[in-house]
Amino acid sequence: MIINGRCRLILKPLLWIIYLSVIVLLARQIIHYTDKSLFDITNSQHESADVSGFLSGNQSVYKNKYQRWTIDEIERYEKWINEYEKGVVNELGNNGKPAKLYGRDEYKAQESLKKAAVNIIVSNKIPLNRKLPDIRDSLCKNVTYESSLPTASVIIIFYNEPWSLLMRTVRSVLDRTPDNYLKEIILVDDHSDAYELQSILDYYIFTRLLSDKVKLIRLSERVGLIRARLSGAKNATGDVLVFLDAHCEVIVQWLEPLLQRIKEKNNSVLMPIIDSISEETLEYIHDSDPSIFQIGGFTWSGHFTWIDIQAKDRESRKTQISPVKSPTMAGGLFAIDRNYFWEIGSYDDKMDGWGGENLEMSFRIWQCGGLLEIIPCSRVGHIFRNFHPYQFPNNKDTHGINTARLVHVWMDEYKRLFFLHREEFEQKSDKIIGDLSERIKLRQKLKCKNFKWYLDNVYPEKFIPDENVLAYGRVKLENKNLCLDNLQRDEDKSYNLGLYPCHSKLFPSQLFSLSNIGELRREHTCATINKQVVTDKQHVNVKMTECNNFDDEKEWILTENKHIIHVATGLCLDATGVGSQGDVFASPCSNSHEQNWDFDFLL
């Protein structure tokens, strides 16, 4: 049939109107679920809430007048999506390669890094479904997993997350997870106010992802990561809960190893190896040797830290892809059996905002009979930001308050070391840290072990500054009010050992120990002299370096005449001519008072 020009002029707008009308009808099926009752969560009441509002297989309609898109709205959303898609550069960042920008784009990129702690400009240009390299150990590629594994609910919390990072996270899970194992992806919006995370997000999910597995919960007020995750968990229906941050990318066969291990041991809480995605170029960064990775530790100030695999666990592994025990978890990415999550106490729902929940869960899992492991065949990339690009409600120190809660409940007498750093939380003030009675009852109900058991059996390599040492406390220069001090220097790097006026009581920067093996040390760093630079020098710098791999360059002895002598060189710790905020050194031993030192406590 031949259509003349006049007919085309009539048909073209008519077809466009029909198309938009169909989209409107379909759009009315997309569902939101917003319910403040989600905030009222207890561990004993974790049945699924009414989820008739979810986008589900039967496409049931949830009548919500705010979700009925008009033709104008659809045109606006289509325009926004089309503009976004025009900016995408095919193959940019492919295979995890770094993406670089030039000219004005580079200037915009630097500005976004300052504001958002991530390069949103480059993220927006990288395809959402970019390819990633298979960086798993070769042994992983030969593993066959059972066909009848548990199903997983992947829970992703977000608050004003850059749109492309969030959608790339979702796309990577959809694209690289077998359909029969993925029960659902639950997105929980912690009351974002960014324009593109409002109705455009709903519209994009419905018209572009085309998956009834992606479900969206919108919270009617901001509640923070912990309670937002609880709301996601409360509505999950999969056998296993998998929590991911909203700025991740999973690689091939990331989920199967986690599900297999949970099927074998349902009280195991599992982490993938977490690779780094550059916040500047979105390069997928990984070690060239897939068997090299770290596990989770903690500091006495209450922070998570990465540590090397402990000797006891290195020796007990059957192969380089065997699960590895980890004393703690970072908290952003982990998998747990859904029933076990609730049985073991889920999250402390009296914790506010973000911070501390990962250590609380780590201690609780170990002390109450569970297992925390890293699964080497599961790998997920994660963007580690240098700062939080948003404010927490009321500008509260949620990390400090939450950590004080866990310390009072789980750390027994070792809480003294946390309060050395945060003395303002030592009193169990309900006003500051809230009521602890429910968590204490949970510990009693689960018949959990004490924290000393945890240190002895789970984390035996954790240095305790006032136990199993020869001396500890302030190290004071004789006849002067000057003490050894880290001078608030960055302890992630080597630095010169310094002097500062002694505080009236023990202060974290002046806490030093002389260990049983002769380390003059702090929690992670040891006083070190490089033998190669000594020769005939009379004045040698004393550096504080990582305590890993003890050797004679880190060995010291304390003599009866108060000398602290470096064993390998025979030099004495010296402060001759050094004032406040100056650096001490090592020199040939003498009778000078500037080489005499007193520890607060000798054991």
Coordinates of C-alpha atoms in Angstrom, one line a residue:
M1 CA 0.0 0.0 0.0
I2 CA 1.3 3.5 -0.9
I3 CA 0.8 6.3 1.6
N4 CA 1.0 9.8 0.2
G5 CA 2.7 12.7 1.8
R6 CA -0.5 14.2 3.3
C7 CA -1.3 10.8 5.0
R8 CA 2.1 10.7 6.5
L9 CA 1.7 14.1 8.0
I10 CA -1.5 12.9 9.7
L11 CA -0.3 9.4 10.7
K12 CA 3.0 10.4 12.2
P13 CA 1.7 12.5 15.1
L14 CA -1.2 10.0 15.5
L15 CA 1.2 7.1 15.9
W16 CA 3.2 9.2 18.4
I17 CA 0.1 9.9 20.5
I18 CA -0.8 6.2 20.5
Y19 CA 2.8 5.2 21.5
L20 CA 2.7 7.7 24.4
S21 CA -0.7 6.6 25.5
V22 CA 0.4 3.0 25.7
I23 CA 3.5 4.0 27.8
V24 CA 1.1 5.9 30.1
L25 CA -1.0 2.8 30.6
L26 CA 2.0 0.7 31.2
A27 CA 3.5 3.3 33.5
R28 CA 0.5 3.1 35.8
Q29 CA 1.6 -0.4 36.7
I30 CA 4.9 0.7 38.2
I31 CA 4.7 0.5 41.9
H32 CA 6.1 2.2 44.9
Y33 CA 6.0 1.1 48.5
T34 CA 6.3 3.9 51.1
D35 CA 5.5 3.0 54.6
K36 CA 6.7 4.4 57.9
S37 CA 5.8 1.2 59.6
L38 CA 9.0 -0.2 58.1
F39 CA 10.9 1.8 60.8
D40 CA 9.3 -0.2 63.6
I41 CA 11.4 -3.3 63.2
T42 CA 12.2 -5.8 65.9
N43 CA 14.2 -9.0 65.7
S44 CA 11.2 -11.0 66.8
Q45 CA 8.9 -9.5 64.2
H46 CA 10.5 -9.9 60.8
E47 CA 7.7 -11.3 58.8
S48 CA 7.4 -9.7 55.3
A49 CA 5.4 -6.4 55.3
D50 CA 2.5 -5.9 52.9
V51 CA 4.3 -5.9 49.6
S52 CA 1.3 -5.5 47.3
G53 CA 2.8 -2.2 46.4
F54 CA 5.9 -3.7 44.9
L55 CA 6.5 -4.2 41.2
S56 CA 5.8 -7.9 41.0
G57 CA 5.3 -10.8 38.6
N58 CA 1.5 -10.3 38.5
Q59 CA 1.9 -6.5 37.9
S60 CA -0.8 -5.8 40.5
V61 CA -1.8 -2.1 40.5
Y62 CA -1.0 0.0 43.6
K63 CA -3.2 3.0 43.4
N64 CA -1.0 6.0 44.1
K65 CA -2.0 9.2 42.4
Y66 CA 1.6 10.5 42.4
Q67 CA 2.7 7.7 40.2
R68 CA 0.3 8.3 37.3
W69 CA 2.6 9.7 34.7
T70 CA 1.2 12.2 32.2
I71 CA 2.2 12.5 28.6
D72 CA 4.1 15.6 29.6
E73 CA 6.0 13.7 32.3
I74 CA 6.8 10.9 29.9
E75 CA 8.1 13.3 27.3
R76 CA 10.3 15.0 30.0
Y77 CA 11.7 11.7 31.2
E78 CA 12.4 10.4 27.7
K79 CA 14.2 13.6 27.0
W80 CA 16.3 13.3 30.1
I81 CA 17.2 9.6 29.4
N82 CA 17.9 10.4 25.7
E83 CA 20.2 13.3 26.7
Y84 CA 22.0 11.0 29.2
E85 CA 22.4 8.2 26.6
K86 CA 23.8 10.6 24.0
G87 CA 26.6 11.4 26.4
V88 CA 27.6 7.8 26.8
V89 CA 30.8 6.8 24.9
N90 CA 30.8 3.2 23.7
E91 CA 33.8 1.2 24.8
L92 CA 34.9 3.8 27.4
G93 CA 36.1 2.1 30.5
N94 CA 35.6 -1.3 28.8
N95 CA 37.3 -4.3 30.6
G96 CA 37.7 -2.1 33.6
K97 CA 40.3 0.2 31.9
P98 CA 40.7 3.7 33.3
A99 CA 38.7 6.4 31.5
K100 CA 40.3 9.8 31.1
L101 CA 38.8 13.1 30.0
Y102 CA 40.3 16.2 28.6
G103 CA 39.6 19.9 28.2
R104 CA 36.4 21.2 29.8
D105 CA 35.2 17.7 30.7
E106 CA 38.4 17.3 32.8
Y107 CA 37.7 20.5 34.6
K108 CA 34.1 19.4 35.3
A109 CA 35.4 16.0 36.5
Q110 CA 37.7 17.6 39.0
E111 CA 34.9 19.7 40.3
S112 CA 32.6 16.7 40.7
L113 CA 35.4 14.9 42.6
K114 CA 35.6 17.8 45.1
K115 CA 31.8 17.8 45.7
A116 CA 30.8 14.1 45.4
A117 CA 34.1 12.3 46.1
V118 CA 33.7 10.5 42.8
N119 CA 34.1 11.5 39.2
I120 CA 30.4 11.7 38.1
I121 CA 31.3 13.2 34.7
V122 CA 33.4 10.1 33.7
S123 CA 30.8 7.7 35.3
N124 CA 28.1 9.3 33.1
K125 CA 30.1 8.6 30.0
I126 CA 30.9 5.0 30.7
P127 CA 28.3 2.5 29.5
L128 CA 26.1 1.1 32.3
N129 CA 26.8 -2.4 31.1
R130 CA 30.5 -2.2 30.5
K131 CA 32.5 -5.4 30.4
L132 CA 34.8 -6.3 33.2
P133 CA 37.7 -8.7 33.2
D134 CA 37.5 -12.1 34.8
I135 CA 40.2 -11.7 37.4
R136 CA 39.4 -14.8 39.5
D137 CA 42.0 -17.4 40.4
S138 CA 42.3 -20.0 37.6
L139 CA 41.2 -22.6 40.2
C140 CA 37.8 -20.8 40.5
K141 CA 37.1 -21.2 36.8
N142 CA 37.1 -25.0 37.2
V143 CA 34.7 -25.1 40.2
T144 CA 31.3 -26.6 39.5
Y145 CA 28.5 -25.4 41.7
E146 CA 25.3 -27.3 42.7
S147 CA 22.3 -26.5 40.6
S148 CA 19.9 -26.3 43.6
L149 CA 21.5 -23.4 45.4
P150 CA 19.5 -21.0 47.6
T151 CA 18.0 -17.9 46.0
A152 CA 19.3 -14.4 46.8
S153 CA 17.7 -11.1 47.6
V154 CA 20.2 -8.3 46.7
I155 CA 19.6 -5.3 48.9
I156 CA 21.0 -1.9 47.8
I157 CA 20.5 1.2 49.9
F158 CA 21.0 4.6 48.4
Y159 CA 20.8 8.3 49.4
N160 CA 21.4 10.8 46.6
E161 CA 23.7 8.3 44.9
P162 CA 24.9 9.5 41.5
W163 CA 22.4 8.0 39.1
S164 CA 24.9 6.3 36.8
L165 CA 26.7 4.6 39.7
L166 CA 23.5 3.3 41.1
M167 CA 22.2 2.0 37.7
R168 CA 25.6 0.5 36.9
T169 CA 25.5 -1.5 40.2
V170 CA 22.0 -2.7 39.3
R171 CA 22.9 -3.6 35.7
S172 CA 26.0 -5.5 36.7
V173 CA 23.9 -7.6 39.2
L174 CA 21.2 -8.3 36.5
D175 CA 23.7 -9.1 33.8
R176 CA 26.1 -11.3 35.8
T177 CA 23.7 -13.3 38.0
P178 CA 21.9 -16.4 36.9
D179 CA 18.2 -15.8 36.8
N180 CA 17.3 -18.8 38.8
Y181 CA 19.5 -17.7 41.8
L182 CA 18.4 -14.0 41.8
K183 CA 15.1 -13.7 43.6
E184 CA 15.0 -9.9 43.5
I185 CA 17.0 -6.7 43.7
I186 CA 15.5 -4.5 46.4
L187 CA 16.5 -0.8 46.1
V188 CA 15.8 1.2 49.2
D189 CA 15.8 5.0 48.7
D190 CA 16.6 6.6 52.0
H191 CA 14.6 9.7 51.2
S192 CA 16.8 11.1 48.4
D193 CA 16.0 14.5 47.0
A194 CA 18.1 14.4 43.8
Y195 CA 15.9 15.1 40.8
E196 CA 17.0 12.1 38.8
L197 CA 16.3 9.7 41.7
Q198 CA 12.6 10.7 41.8
S199 CA 10.1 9.6 39.1
I200 CA 12.8 9.3 36.4
L201 CA 14.3 6.4 38.3
D202 CA 10.9 4.6 38.4
Y203 CA 10.4 5.3 34.8
Y204 CA 13.8 4.1 33.8
I205 CA 13.5 0.9 35.8
F206 CA 10.1 0.1 34.2
T207 CA 11.0 1.0 30.6
R208 CA 14.7 0.1 30.3
L209 CA 15.6 -2.6 32.8
L210 CA 12.5 -4.6 31.9
S211 CA 12.8 -6.9 34.9
D212 CA 10.2 -7.7 37.4
K213 CA 13.0 -8.6 39.8
V214 CA 13.9 -4.9 40.5
K215 CA 11.8 -3.6 43.4
L216 CA 11.9 -0.1 44.8
I217 CA 11.1 1.0 48.4
R218 CA 11.0 4.7 49.1
L219 CA 11.3 5.8 52.7
S220 CA 9.2 8.8 53.7
E221 CA 12.0 10.2 55.9
R222 CA 15.7 9.7 56.1
V223 CA 16.6 6.9 58.6
G224 CA 20.2 6.1 57.7
L225 CA 21.9 3.0 56.3
I226 CA 21.2 0.7 59.3
R227 CA 17.4 1.1 59.4
A228 CA 17.2 1.4 55.6
R229 CA 18.9 -2.0 55.3
L230 CA 16.5 -3.4 57.9
S231 CA 13.6 -2.2 55.8
G232 CA 15.0 -4.0 52.8
A233 CA 15.7 -7.2 54.8
K234 CA 12.1 -7.1 56.2
N235 CA 10.7 -7.2 52.7
A236 CA 13.1 -9.7 51.2
T237 CA 11.8 -13.1 50.1
G238 CA 15.0 -14.8 49.0
D239 CA 16.8 -17.5 51.0
V240 CA 19.9 -15.4 51.3
L241 CA 20.3 -11.7 51.9
V242 CA 23.1 -10.0 49.9
F243 CA 23.9 -6.5 50.9
L244 CA 25.7 -4.3 48.4
D245 CA 26.6 -0.6 48.4
A246 CA 25.2 1.5 45.6
H247 CA 28.6 2.0 43.9
C248 CA 29.7 -1.5 43.1
E249 CA 30.2 -3.7 40.0
V250 CA 30.1 -7.5 40.3
I251 CA 32.1 -9.8 38.0
V252 CA 31.2 -13.1 36.5
Q253 CA 30.1 -15.9 38.9
W254 CA 30.2 -13.6 41.9
L255 CA 27.2 -15.0 43.6
E256 CA 27.4 -18.8 43.2
P257 CA 30.4 -19.2 45.6
L258 CA 28.6 -17.3 48.3
L259 CA 25.4 -19.3 47.9
Q260 CA 27.3 -22.6 47.8
R261 CA 29.1 -21.9 51.1
I262 CA 25.9 -20.7 52.8
K263 CA 24.2 -24.0 51.7
E264 CA 27.1 -25.9 53.3
K265 CA 27.2 -23.8 56.5
N266 CA 24.2 -21.6 57.1
N267 CA 25.7 -19.8 60.0
S268 CA 28.5 -18.5 57.9
V269 CA 28.4 -14.8 57.0
L270 CA 30.4 -14.2 53.8
M271 CA 32.2 -11.5 52.0
P272 CA 33.6 -11.4 48.5
I273 CA 37.1 -10.2 47.8
I274 CA 36.5 -6.5 47.5
D275 CA 38.4 -4.9 44.6
S276 CA 38.8 -1.2 44.3
I277 CA 37.2 0.9 41.5
S278 CA 39.0 4.2 41.1
E279 CA 36.9 7.2 42.2
E280 CA 38.6 9.3 39.6
T281 CA 38.9 7.1 36.4
L282 CA 36.6 4.1 37.4
E283 CA 39.4 1.8 36.6
Y284 CA 38.8 -1.7 38.1
I285 CA 41.9 -2.2 40.2
H286 CA 43.0 -5.6 41.3
D287 CA 46.2 -7.4 42.3
S288 CA 47.9 -9.3 39.4
D289 CA 48.0 -12.3 41.8
P290 CA 44.4 -13.2 42.6
S291 CA 45.6 -15.1 45.7
I292 CA 46.8 -11.9 47.4
F293 CA 44.1 -10.1 49.4
Q294 CA 43.5 -8.9 52.9
I295 CA 40.9 -9.6 55.6
G296 CA 39.2 -7.4 58.2
G297 CA 40.6 -6.2 61.5
F298 CA 39.8 -3.3 63.8
T299 CA 41.5 -0.5 65.8
W300 CA 41.0 0.1 69.5
S301 CA 39.6 3.5 68.5
G302 CA 36.7 1.5 67.0
H303 CA 37.4 1.6 63.3
F304 CA 37.6 -1.1 60.7
T305 CA 41.0 -1.8 59.1
W306 CA 42.5 -4.2 56.5
I307 CA 45.0 -6.7 57.8
D308 CA 47.0 -9.6 56.3
I309 CA 45.7 -13.1 56.6
Q310 CA 46.7 -14.4 60.1
A311 CA 49.3 -17.1 60.3
K312 CA 46.9 -19.7 61.8
D313 CA 44.6 -19.3 58.9
R314 CA 47.3 -19.3 56.2
E315 CA 48.5 -22.6 57.5
S316 CA 45.0 -24.2 57.8
R317 CA 43.9 -23.5 54.2
K318 CA 43.6 -26.5 51.9
T319 CA 43.9 -24.5 48.7
Q320 CA 44.4 -20.8 47.7
I321 CA 40.7 -20.5 47.0
S322 CA 39.5 -22.0 50.3
P323 CA 37.4 -19.7 52.5
V324 CA 39.5 -17.5 54.8
K325 CA 38.3 -16.5 58.3
S326 CA 38.1 -12.8 58.9
P327 CA 37.9 -11.2 62.4
T328 CA 35.7 -8.4 61.1
M329 CA 34.0 -7.2 57.9
A330 CA 33.9 -3.8 56.2
G331 CA 30.1 -4.0 56.2
G332 CA 29.2 -2.7 52.8
L333 CA 29.2 -6.1 51.0
F334 CA 28.2 -9.4 52.6
A335 CA 25.9 -12.4 52.3
I336 CA 23.9 -14.1 55.1
D337 CA 21.2 -16.7 55.3
R338 CA 17.9 -14.7 55.7
N339 CA 16.7 -16.8 58.7
Y340 CA 20.1 -16.7 60.4
F341 CA 20.2 -12.9 59.9
W342 CA 17.2 -12.5 62.2
E343 CA 18.1 -15.3 64.6
I344 CA 21.5 -13.8 65.3
G345 CA 20.1 -10.3 65.9
S346 CA 20.0 -8.6 62.5
Y347 CA 21.2 -5.0 63.1
D348 CA 21.1 -3.0 66.3
D349 CA 18.1 -0.9 65.3
K350 CA 18.9 1.7 68.0
M351 CA 22.0 2.6 66.1
D352 CA 21.6 5.7 64.1
G353 CA 22.7 6.7 60.6
W354 CA 25.9 4.9 59.6
G355 CA 29.0 3.6 61.3
G356 CA 29.9 0.9 63.9
E357 CA 27.3 -1.6 62.7
N358 CA 29.9 -3.6 60.9
L359 CA 32.1 -4.2 63.9
E360 CA 29.0 -4.9 66.1
M361 CA 27.8 -7.5 63.7
S362 CA 31.3 -9.0 63.3
F363 CA 31.8 -9.4 67.1
R364 CA 28.3 -10.8 67.6
I365 CA 28.6 -13.3 64.8
W366 CA 31.9 -14.7 66.2
Q367 CA 31.0 -14.6 69.9
C368 CA 27.6 -16.1 69.3
G369 CA 28.6 -19.2 67.3
G370 CA 28.8 -17.9 63.8
L371 CA 31.5 -17.7 61.2
L372 CA 32.8 -14.7 59.2
E373 CA 34.7 -15.6 56.0
I374 CA 36.0 -14.2 52.8
I375 CA 35.3 -16.3 49.7
P376 CA 38.1 -15.9 47.2
C377 CA 36.1 -17.0 44.2
S378 CA 33.6 -14.2 44.7
R379 CA 34.8 -10.8 43.6
V380 CA 33.1 -7.4 43.6
G381 CA 34.4 -4.0 42.7
H382 CA 33.7 -1.1 45.0
I383 CA 34.3 2.7 44.9
F384 CA 36.0 3.8 48.1
R385 CA 35.4 7.5 48.6
N386 CA 37.8 9.7 50.5
F387 CA 34.9 11.5 52.2
H388 CA 31.2 11.4 52.7
P389 CA 29.6 13.8 50.2
Y390 CA 26.5 14.4 52.3
Q391 CA 25.7 15.4 55.8
F392 CA 24.2 13.1 58.4
P393 CA 21.0 14.3 60.1
N394 CA 21.6 16.7 63.0
N395 CA 25.4 16.5 62.4
K396 CA 25.6 13.8 65.0
D397 CA 28.7 11.7 65.5
T398 CA 26.8 8.5 64.6
H399 CA 30.0 6.5 64.2
G400 CA 31.2 7.3 67.7
I401 CA 27.8 6.8 69.3
N402 CA 27.1 3.5 67.5
T403 CA 30.6 2.2 68.4
A404 CA 30.0 3.1 72.0
R405 CA 26.9 1.0 72.0
L406 CA 28.7 -2.1 70.7
V407 CA 31.6 -1.6 73.0
H408 CA 29.4 -1.6 76.1
V409 CA 27.6 -4.7 74.9
W410 CA 30.3 -6.9 73.4
M411 CA 33.8 -5.9 74.5
D412 CA 33.7 -6.5 78.2
E413 CA 36.8 -5.3 80.1
Y414 CA 38.6 -4.5 76.8
K415 CA 36.3 -1.5 76.3
R416 CA 38.9 0.4 78.4
L417 CA 41.0 0.7 75.3
F418 CA 38.2 2.2 73.3
F419 CA 37.4 4.7 76.0
L420 CA 41.1 5.7 76.1
H421 CA 40.3 7.2 72.6
R422 CA 36.7 8.2 73.3
E423 CA 36.3 9.0 77.0
E424 CA 33.2 11.0 76.4
F425 CA 31.3 7.7 75.8
E426 CA 32.5 5.9 78.9
Q427 CA 29.3 6.5 80.9
K428 CA 26.3 4.5 79.8
S429 CA 24.2 7.6 79.2
D430 CA 20.8 6.7 77.7
K431 CA 20.8 10.3 76.5
I432 CA 23.9 9.8 74.4
I433 CA 24.0 6.2 73.4
G434 CA 20.5 5.0 74.0
D435 CA 19.0 2.0 75.9
L436 CA 21.2 -1.1 75.7
S437 CA 18.9 -3.5 77.5
E438 CA 17.6 -5.3 74.4
R439 CA 21.1 -6.0 73.0
I440 CA 22.3 -7.2 76.4
K441 CA 19.3 -9.6 76.6
L442 CA 20.1 -10.8 73.1
R443 CA 23.7 -11.6 74.2
Q444 CA 22.4 -13.6 77.2
K445 CA 19.7 -15.4 75.1
L446 CA 22.3 -16.5 72.5
K447 CA 24.7 -17.6 75.2
C448 CA 27.5 -15.7 73.5
K449 CA 31.2 -16.0 74.5
N450 CA 33.2 -13.2 76.0
F451 CA 35.5 -10.8 74.1
K452 CA 38.7 -12.4 75.5
W453 CA 37.6 -15.7 73.8
Y454 CA 37.2 -13.7 70.6
L455 CA 40.8 -12.2 70.9
D456 CA 42.3 -15.6 71.8
N457 CA 40.6 -17.7 69.2
V458 CA 39.5 -15.4 66.3
Y459 CA 42.1 -12.5 66.4
P460 CA 45.1 -13.8 68.3
E461 CA 47.4 -11.4 66.3
K462 CA 45.6 -8.4 67.6
F463 CA 48.0 -6.3 69.7
I464 CA 46.8 -5.4 73.1
P465 CA 48.9 -2.5 74.4
D466 CA 48.6 -3.4 78.1
E467 CA 48.7 -7.2 78.1
N468 CA 51.6 -9.6 77.4
V469 CA 54.0 -6.7 77.3
L470 CA 57.1 -5.7 79.3
A471 CA 56.1 -2.1 79.8
Y472 CA 53.4 0.4 78.6
G473 CA 51.9 3.8 79.0
R474 CA 53.6 7.2 78.5
V475 CA 57.4 7.1 77.9
K476 CA 58.7 10.1 79.7
L477 CA 62.2 11.7 79.3
E478 CA 63.9 11.8 82.7
N479 CA 63.7 15.1 84.6
K480 CA 61.7 16.7 81.8
N481 CA 58.0 17.0 81.1
L482 CA 58.4 15.6 77.6
C483 CA 57.0 12.2 76.3
L484 CA 57.3 10.2 73.2
D485 CA 54.4 11.2 70.9
N486 CA 53.1 10.4 67.4
L487 CA 52.5 14.2 67.0
Q488 CA 49.2 13.3 65.3
R489 CA 51.1 12.1 62.2
D490 CA 49.5 9.8 59.6
E491 CA 50.1 6.3 60.9
D492 CA 49.3 4.8 57.6
K493 CA 52.7 6.0 56.5
S494 CA 56.1 5.9 58.1
Y495 CA 57.0 8.9 60.2
N496 CA 59.6 10.2 62.6
L497 CA 59.1 9.5 66.3
G498 CA 58.6 12.7 68.2
L499 CA 58.4 14.5 71.5
Y500 CA 55.5 16.5 73.1
P501 CA 54.7 17.8 76.6
C502 CA 53.4 14.9 78.7
H503 CA 49.6 14.9 79.1
S504 CA 48.3 14.8 82.7
K505 CA 46.8 11.4 82.0
L506 CA 47.4 8.7 79.3
F507 CA 46.4 10.1 75.9
P508 CA 46.2 7.9 72.7
S509 CA 49.0 9.8 71.0
Q510 CA 51.4 9.0 73.9
L511 CA 50.5 5.3 74.4
F512 CA 53.5 3.1 73.7
S513 CA 54.4 -0.4 74.7
L514 CA 57.5 -2.5 74.9
S515 CA 56.3 -5.9 73.7
N516 CA 57.5 -9.3 74.8
I517 CA 59.5 -9.7 71.7
G518 CA 61.2 -6.3 72.0
E519 CA 59.1 -4.0 69.8
L520 CA 58.8 -0.4 70.9
R521 CA 55.5 0.1 69.4
R522 CA 52.0 1.6 69.1
E523 CA 48.9 -0.3 67.9
H524 CA 50.1 -0.8 64.3
T525 CA 53.5 0.9 64.1
C526 CA 57.0 0.0 65.5
A527 CA 60.1 2.1 66.2
T528 CA 62.6 1.1 63.5
I529 CA 66.2 1.9 62.6
N530 CA 67.5 1.1 59.1
K531 CA 70.8 -0.7 59.7
Q532 CA 72.1 0.3 56.3
V533 CA 72.2 4.0 57.1
V534 CA 74.0 3.7 60.5
T535 CA 77.7 2.9 59.6
D536 CA 79.6 5.5 61.7
K537 CA 76.8 8.1 62.1
Q538 CA 76.3 9.6 65.5
H539 CA 72.7 10.7 64.9
V540 CA 70.2 8.3 63.3
N541 CA 66.5 8.9 62.7
V542 CA 64.0 6.6 64.4
K543 CA 61.1 5.8 62.1
M544 CA 57.7 4.4 63.1
T545 CA 56.8 1.8 60.5
E546 CA 54.3 -1.0 60.0
C547 CA 54.9 -3.7 62.6
N548 CA 54.4 -6.6 60.1
N549 CA 57.4 -9.0 59.7
F550 CA 59.3 -8.5 62.9
D551 CA 63.1 -8.4 62.5
D552 CA 66.1 -7.0 64.4
E553 CA 65.6 -3.5 62.9
K554 CA 62.5 -3.3 65.2
E555 CA 64.0 -4.9 68.3
W556 CA 64.7 -2.8 71.5
I557 CA 65.6 -3.5 75.1
L558 CA 65.0 -1.4 78.3
T559 CA 67.9 -1.5 80.7
E560 CA 68.1 -1.0 84.4
N561 CA 69.7 2.4 83.9
K562 CA 66.6 3.4 81.8
H563 CA 68.3 3.3 78.4
I564 CA 66.1 2.1 75.5
I565 CA 68.7 0.4 73.2
H566 CA 68.3 -0.7 69.6
V567 CA 69.6 -4.3 69.6
A568 CA 70.9 -4.5 66.1
T569 CA 73.0 -1.2 66.2
G570 CA 73.6 -0.8 70.0
L571 CA 72.4 2.8 69.8
C572 CA 70.3 4.5 72.5
L573 CA 67.1 6.4 72.1
D574 CA 68.2 10.1 72.5
A575 CA 66.5 13.4 72.9
T576 CA 69.6 15.7 73.3
G577 CA 68.7 19.2 72.1
V578 CA 65.1 18.1 71.2
G579 CA 62.2 20.2 72.3
S580 CA 58.4 19.9 72.0
Q581 CA 57.3 18.7 68.6
G582 CA 60.9 17.7 67.7
D583 CA 62.0 14.3 66.5
V584 CA 64.0 12.0 68.7
F585 CA 67.0 10.0 67.3
A586 CA 69.4 7.2 68.2
S587 CA 73.0 7.8 69.1
P588 CA 75.9 6.0 70.9
C589 CA 74.9 5.3 74.5
S590 CA 76.2 7.7 77.2
N591 CA 75.4 8.8 80.8
S592 CA 73.3 11.7 79.6
H593 CA 69.9 12.2 81.2
E594 CA 68.6 12.8 77.6
Q595 CA 68.9 9.1 77.1
N596 CA 67.0 8.0 80.2
W597 CA 63.3 7.1 79.8
D598 CA 60.5 6.1 82.2
F599 CA 57.4 4.0 81.3
D600 CA 54.3 4.6 83.3
F601 CA 53.9 0.8 83.9
L602 CA 56.5 -1.9 84.1
L603 CA 55.2 -5.5 84.2

